Structure formats: C-alpha cells, structure tokens
XYZ file of C-alpha atoms in Angstrom:
370
model
C 0.194 -0.062 -0.054
C 3.002 2.086 0.481
C 4.256 1.363 -2.231
C 1.370 2.265 -4.547
C 0.788 5.536 -2.526
C 4.553 6.443 -3.078
C 3.673 5.558 -6.968
C 0.721 7.715 -6.873
C 2.520 10.390 -5.511
C 5.518 10.240 -8.035
C 3.028 10.335 -10.580
C 1.070 13.148 -9.895
C 4.479 14.687 -9.186
C 5.436 14.174 -12.550
C 2.833 14.495 -14.427
C 2.511 18.642 -12.655
C 5.944 18.752 -13.772
C 5.310 18.107 -17.117
C 2.374 20.552 -17.316
C 4.075 22.931 -15.847
C 6.677 23.077 -18.059
C 4.520 22.734 -21.157
C 2.686 25.612 -20.182
C 6.145 27.090 -19.745
C 6.956 26.217 -23.107
C 3.577 27.816 -24.557
C 4.276 30.831 -22.848
C 7.703 31.013 -24.381
C 6.344 30.266 -27.851
C 3.709 33.067 -27.288
C 6.665 35.463 -26.195
C 8.879 34.513 -29.284
C 5.192 34.742 -31.343
C 5.044 38.057 -29.789
C 8.674 39.288 -30.748
C 8.018 38.046 -34.500
C 5.249 40.317 -34.819
C 6.541 42.948 -33.079
C 9.311 42.827 -35.856
C 6.821 42.465 -38.849
C 4.648 45.486 -37.116
C 7.858 47.513 -36.984
C 8.952 46.817 -40.801
C 5.635 47.597 -41.454
C 5.298 50.914 -39.646
C 8.448 52.105 -40.995
C 7.454 50.828 -44.879
C 3.833 52.298 -44.400
C 5.854 55.562 -43.313
C 8.402 55.729 -46.248
C 5.403 54.995 -48.719
C 3.615 57.646 -47.083
C 6.331 60.067 -47.516
C 6.619 59.058 -51.074
C 3.018 59.397 -51.685
C 3.233 63.091 -50.574
C 6.347 63.536 -52.598
C 5.233 61.966 -55.685
C 1.988 64.278 -55.533
C 3.939 67.533 -55.189
C 5.420 66.321 -58.484
C 2.594 65.611 -59.953
C 1.230 68.568 -59.299
C 4.460 70.606 -60.643
C 3.383 68.704 -63.593
C -0.018 69.397 -63.790
C 1.081 73.565 -63.151
C 3.485 73.088 -66.283
C 0.947 71.839 -68.017
C -1.227 74.791 -67.046
C 1.266 77.520 -67.654
C 1.701 75.955 -71.222
C -1.251 77.829 -72.167
C 0.394 81.434 -72.220
C 2.631 80.627 -74.516
C 0.576 78.251 -76.972
C -2.165 81.370 -76.709
C 0.504 84.048 -77.396
C 2.540 81.806 -80.421
C -1.606 81.219 -81.740
C -2.138 85.185 -81.681
C 1.085 86.004 -83.176
C 0.205 83.905 -85.947
C -3.281 85.030 -86.357
C -1.636 88.753 -86.271
C 0.671 87.816 -88.968
C -2.109 86.916 -90.896
C -3.099 90.649 -91.387
C 0.223 91.376 -93.332
C -0.778 92.223 -97.088
C 0.771 91.987 -100.600
C 4.148 91.060 -100.924
C 4.634 91.251 -97.130
C 2.499 87.816 -96.405
C 5.249 85.809 -97.096
C 6.083 82.729 -95.267
C 9.474 84.024 -93.498
C 12.004 82.631 -90.827
C 9.686 84.024 -88.372
C 6.372 82.390 -89.704
C 8.965 78.996 -89.612
C 9.577 79.746 -86.288
C 6.342 80.252 -84.803
C 4.820 76.705 -86.345
C 7.820 75.431 -84.643
C 7.167 77.402 -81.160
C 3.713 75.908 -81.593
C 4.866 72.563 -82.454
C 7.200 72.307 -79.560
C 4.533 73.738 -76.958
C 2.250 70.896 -78.135
C 5.314 68.114 -77.788
C 5.970 69.533 -74.062
C 2.330 69.454 -73.444
C 1.860 66.095 -73.902
C 5.088 65.124 -72.618
C 3.568 66.535 -69.480
C 0.360 64.660 -69.826
C 2.270 61.577 -69.984
C 3.881 62.214 -66.953
C 0.678 63.309 -65.045
C -0.899 59.425 -66.137
C 2.218 57.999 -65.146
C 2.406 59.798 -61.533
C -1.332 59.146 -61.155
C -0.706 55.347 -61.986
C 1.893 54.976 -59.488
C -0.148 56.716 -56.856
C -2.498 54.624 -57.341
C 0.030 51.325 -56.594
C 1.565 53.171 -54.125
C -1.858 53.583 -52.391
C -3.001 50.020 -53.139
C 0.486 48.990 -51.264
C -0.154 51.307 -48.123
C -3.718 50.129 -47.672
C -2.474 46.622 -48.288
C -0.068 47.285 -45.455
C -2.277 49.163 -43.193
C -4.583 46.204 -43.399
C -1.923 44.069 -42.616
C -0.321 45.674 -39.634
C -3.852 46.259 -38.207
C -4.357 42.498 -38.344
C -1.021 42.492 -36.532
C -1.894 44.720 -34.047
C -5.036 42.770 -32.955
C -3.237 39.478 -33.105
C -0.554 41.143 -30.746
C -3.361 42.232 -28.631
C -4.539 38.723 -28.451
C -1.166 37.173 -27.939
C -0.338 39.601 -25.282
C -3.437 38.187 -23.627
C -2.902 35.014 -24.207
C 0.734 34.998 -22.984
C -0.683 36.638 -19.644
C -2.877 34.212 -18.709
C -1.896 31.897 -15.487
C -3.795 29.150 -13.478
C -4.908 32.270 -11.233
C -6.320 34.454 -13.961
C -9.953 35.010 -13.260
C -11.315 34.947 -17.168
C -9.691 31.516 -18.086
C -12.199 28.225 -18.400
C -13.321 25.395 -20.601
C -14.169 25.705 -24.550
C -15.526 23.188 -26.549
C -13.145 22.073 -29.490
C -10.917 25.332 -28.153
C -7.727 23.189 -30.393
C -10.121 23.063 -33.790
C -8.460 24.217 -36.921
C -9.986 27.620 -37.841
C -11.237 28.193 -41.160
C -8.423 30.463 -43.402
C -5.530 29.078 -40.796
C -2.273 29.695 -42.732
C 0.893 28.197 -41.831
C 3.769 30.005 -40.703
C 5.733 30.155 -43.602
C 2.511 31.792 -45.681
C 2.030 34.283 -42.938
C 5.205 35.662 -42.913
C 5.477 35.463 -46.919
C 2.080 37.569 -46.604
C 3.948 40.347 -44.793
C 7.132 40.105 -46.861
C 4.948 40.064 -50.377
C 3.489 43.475 -48.905
C 6.387 45.052 -47.913
C 8.835 44.191 -50.425
C 5.501 45.130 -52.809
C 5.733 48.462 -51.588
C 9.342 49.045 -51.551
C 9.398 48.216 -55.235
C 6.695 50.793 -55.848
C 8.602 53.181 -53.447
C 11.622 52.703 -56.409
C 9.481 53.078 -58.895
C 7.964 56.003 -57.935
C 11.432 57.613 -57.107
C 12.305 56.973 -60.618
C 9.326 58.376 -62.307
C 10.309 61.437 -59.779
C 13.307 61.940 -61.447
C 12.112 61.183 -64.608
C 9.737 64.494 -63.847
C 12.484 66.533 -62.635
C 14.158 65.771 -65.808
C 11.775 66.211 -68.212
C 10.572 69.176 -66.488
C 13.897 70.988 -66.760
C 14.564 69.763 -70.390
C 11.514 71.213 -71.724
C 11.711 74.165 -69.752
C 15.215 74.829 -71.817
C 13.410 73.730 -75.023
C 10.836 76.089 -74.453
C 13.098 78.698 -73.760
C 15.596 78.087 -76.802
C 12.632 78.137 -78.629
C 11.087 81.230 -77.497
C 14.865 83.078 -78.162
C 15.177 81.391 -81.502
C 11.748 82.740 -82.205
C 12.197 86.274 -81.019
C 15.519 86.455 -82.782
C 13.936 85.790 -86.133
C 11.407 88.970 -85.076
C 14.032 91.227 -84.232
C 16.026 90.597 -87.526
C 12.704 90.512 -89.631
C 11.961 93.893 -87.845
C 15.031 95.126 -88.436
C 14.856 93.906 -92.297
C 11.216 95.756 -92.414
C 12.517 99.227 -90.701
C 15.726 99.178 -93.386
C 13.177 98.553 -96.290
C 10.173 101.532 -95.132
C 13.362 103.664 -94.967
C 14.927 102.955 -98.527
C 11.249 103.752 -99.258
C 11.208 106.723 -97.593
C 13.974 107.552 -99.094
C 12.913 107.019 -102.775
C 9.504 108.942 -101.546
C 11.342 112.203 -100.961
C 13.706 111.919 -104.153
C 10.588 111.449 -105.915
C 8.663 114.234 -104.425
C 11.678 116.415 -105.403
C 11.820 115.726 -109.090
C 7.893 116.029 -108.985
C 8.373 119.407 -107.361
C 11.264 119.992 -110.133
C 9.219 118.863 -112.851
C 6.143 120.885 -111.948
C 8.407 124.009 -111.842
C 9.811 122.679 -115.650
C 6.477 122.348 -116.500
C 5.153 125.901 -115.245
C 8.408 126.940 -117.094
C 7.157 125.622 -120.399
C 3.483 126.881 -119.956
C 5.484 130.220 -119.520
C 7.254 129.885 -122.261
C 4.042 128.682 -124.550
C 2.448 131.832 -123.370
C 4.981 133.783 -123.841
C 5.371 133.185 -127.726
C 1.567 134.112 -128.323
C 1.965 137.999 -128.554
C 4.787 137.822 -131.185
C 3.349 135.222 -132.832
C 0.100 137.409 -133.158
C 2.151 140.586 -133.923
C 3.471 138.390 -136.808
C 0.715 136.959 -138.009
C -1.073 140.763 -137.621
C 1.728 142.403 -140.004
C 1.388 139.591 -142.528
C -2.260 139.806 -142.441
C -2.213 143.413 -142.762
C 0.201 143.624 -145.147
C -1.974 141.710 -147.662
C -3.879 144.444 -148.238
C -1.419 146.182 -149.973
C -2.855 147.502 -153.164
C -1.842 146.125 -156.707
C 1.971 146.471 -157.264
C 2.457 146.847 -153.486
C 1.769 143.585 -152.789
C 5.123 142.517 -153.340
C 7.146 139.504 -151.800
C 9.716 141.498 -150.350
C 12.082 141.001 -147.343
C 9.992 141.946 -144.661
C 7.222 139.392 -146.525
C 10.067 136.787 -146.059
C 11.109 138.213 -142.911
C 7.648 137.387 -141.305
C 7.172 134.134 -142.651
C 10.345 133.185 -141.384
C 9.271 134.741 -137.987
C 6.004 133.149 -138.043
C 7.354 129.567 -138.699
C 10.321 129.710 -136.491
C 7.511 131.010 -133.669
C 5.516 127.912 -134.772
C 8.469 125.389 -134.443
C 9.352 127.066 -131.154
C 6.043 126.486 -129.806
C 5.421 123.187 -131.251
C 8.948 121.867 -129.393
C 7.815 123.480 -126.410
C 4.601 121.521 -126.490
C 6.658 118.586 -126.900
C 8.575 119.122 -124.106
C 5.677 120.234 -121.831
C 3.888 116.607 -122.612
C 7.007 114.809 -122.501
C 7.266 116.586 -119.290
C 3.670 115.718 -118.176
C 4.285 111.557 -119.230
C 7.035 111.851 -117.041
C 5.221 113.681 -113.926
C 2.518 110.964 -114.525
C 5.102 108.304 -114.268
C 6.540 109.918 -111.548
C 3.055 110.213 -109.602
C 2.571 106.433 -110.307
C 5.598 105.740 -108.442
C 4.931 107.961 -105.808
C 1.375 106.267 -105.476
C 3.347 102.617 -105.821
C 6.202 103.905 -102.866
C 2.897 104.951 -100.621
C 1.393 101.843 -100.957
C 4.695 100.060 -100.326
C 5.598 102.337 -97.354
C 2.218 101.684 -96.020
C 2.372 97.907 -96.529
C 6.031 98.188 -94.864
C 4.188 100.291 -91.784
C 1.330 97.591 -91.146
C 3.767 95.080 -90.995
C 6.359 97.069 -88.748
C 3.509 97.074 -86.664
C 1.885 93.912 -86.702
C 5.481 92.381 -86.112
C 6.155 94.800 -82.930
C 2.317 94.152 -81.582
C 3.494 90.915 -81.416
C 6.848 91.237 -79.600
C 4.777 93.288 -77.064
C 2.386 90.753 -76.609
C 5.146 87.938 -76.359
C 6.719 90.099 -73.273
C 4.141 87.809 -71.513
C 6.326 85.014 -71.497
C 8.372 86.511 -69.446
C 6.130 86.544 -66.411
C 5.287 82.251 -67.208
C 7.420 80.211 -65.180
C 8.053 76.845 -66.615
C 10.104 75.880 -63.356
C 7.880 75.301 -60.830
C-alpha cells in the first residue's frame, strides 16, 4: 500500500512537472511569437511611413507637372495670337518668312511639351494608385498584426490564477482560413517588398519628372529665343526697307517738284510766244491789203514768214517738251503712289510684328520651372 501511495505521489508530481513545463514552454512560444509579430509590425510601420512620404513627394511632383501643363496655355495662346496677327500682313509682305517658320515650330514644341507633361501626369497618377494600394494593404496587415498582438499578449498573460479562464468546446480546432507560418511570413514580406518596389519605381518617376521639366523648360526657352531673334531680325529688315522707301519717296517728291516747276516754265514759255506770234501774223495779214503792185514779196514779207514759222516750230517744240514732262510727271506720280502703298505695307507689317513682340513679353512672366 505504501508502495502504491508513493507511486501515485511520484506520478502526480511527474504529471504536474510536465504540465508546468508545457505551460511554460507555450508561454515562451507565445512570447517568441509576439516578438515575430512586433518585428513585422515595426517593419510595416517603417515601410508605411516611407510609402506615405513617397506618396506625398510624388503628389507634389504630379502637381508640378499639372502646374507646368497649365502654364503652357500662355505660350500656346501667345504663339497662336502671333500667327493670327501676322495673317493681317498684305501683298508682298504676306510671306512664309523665318518668323512664320519659327512660330509654327514654337507651336509644335509647346504641343510636344504638353503631351510629355500629360503623359507624366498620367504615369504619376497610376504610380500613386499603386503606392496607395500597397499602403492600404500594409495598413490592413498592420491592423491585423496589432489585433493579433493584443490577443497573444492577453494569452501570454494568462496564468492558472487568472479570472477569465475556462473550458471551451473544441478549443484546439483548426479555424477556417488558418495558414502556415511560412505563408504568414510570406504575406507580410510580399506587402512590404511590393511597397518597396513601388517606392523605387516612384523615385525613378520623380527623377524622370524633374529631368523632363528641366529639359522641356530649356527647350521652350531656346525656341522662344530663336523666335524672338527671328522677329528682331525681321523687324530690322522691315525698318531698313521702310527707310529705303522713305528715301525714294523724298527723292520722287523732289523730282515731282522740279518737274512741276519745269512744266510751269514751259507753260509760261508757250504763253510768252503768243504775242510775238500774234504780232507776226497781224503784220503779215495787214500787208496782204497792200494795193496792186505794192503787194510785193519783199524782205519784210519773207522775214515775217520766217519769224512766224520759227515761232510755230518753237511753240511745237515747247508743247512736245511739255507733253514729255507731263508724261514724266504722271510716271513719277504713279511711282510715288506705288511707294506710298509700299510704305503703308511696310508700316502695317512693322506694326504687326512689334505688336507680336509686345504680346510676347507675357512669356517672361510665365515660369515653366515650378
């Protein structure tokens, strides 16, 4: 009997030791498990913070792109306005000159920049969506881990003296959706690695956005300078042409004045021949009434005939010179009219191009680098 009692005591002691050890061992396992959860919690929190920072930075870059895209409206409107303004040029000045070609190229450059900016805005939007998806997945994962950590902390704190312990039916069952530790670890690893990969992609996209904005800004500025150089060159050419026309106008007006003086002189000369011719013809007429044999072709008769003929020839020559002078005056007036028209054309072109240059001053107020 004593032997049996000792055996029972030993068995009871052994089972209690085993029970205590098993409980201690599982308490340790719970602690180790909590450490694993905390490690993933820390990594998730850090990756979430990094993702949140990257979302903020990429959002800022996306807004820079959108602002730069909006800023393209002014250069585009100015270039289009310049092209429309220059259609008002007339006659020979309505030409496809270097300015026109540079303005067309400027519109093409601006449209190209707008397309690049739109593409980057779309890429940034897609990347932000990917970052947000990764962020949401990690936040969900972190929330689950916090909940799990809270449960395991409660389990770790349970002892034989705890008040909230009791028997539970089928407590060791395998719940639906249970995964193995490798799958559990892989899930969080996938979420963090996915987010890290998206952060890397986003960082590359931000760098590409910076480089593109810098490059397109340089392209736009270079084209602006080329266009305005062509404008200044064209304005100088028109001014030189206008000054040449003005010089020709002054000379033509002087020639007209001289010719008009000549015409007045010729008219006066023709008029001055009237009286001498009247005297000569009156003498000749009166001498036809001499009687009988006195009607003689004497020297006075021949002299009067000669005088009349010379006066008539002189008048004819003066009239011919007058007609020639009038024709020359008519040609000079036509030339002056043509010069006046040419001058008006040059003034119109000059005013239009200067108006364009004034309009282009708005481009100096537009900052492409945001």
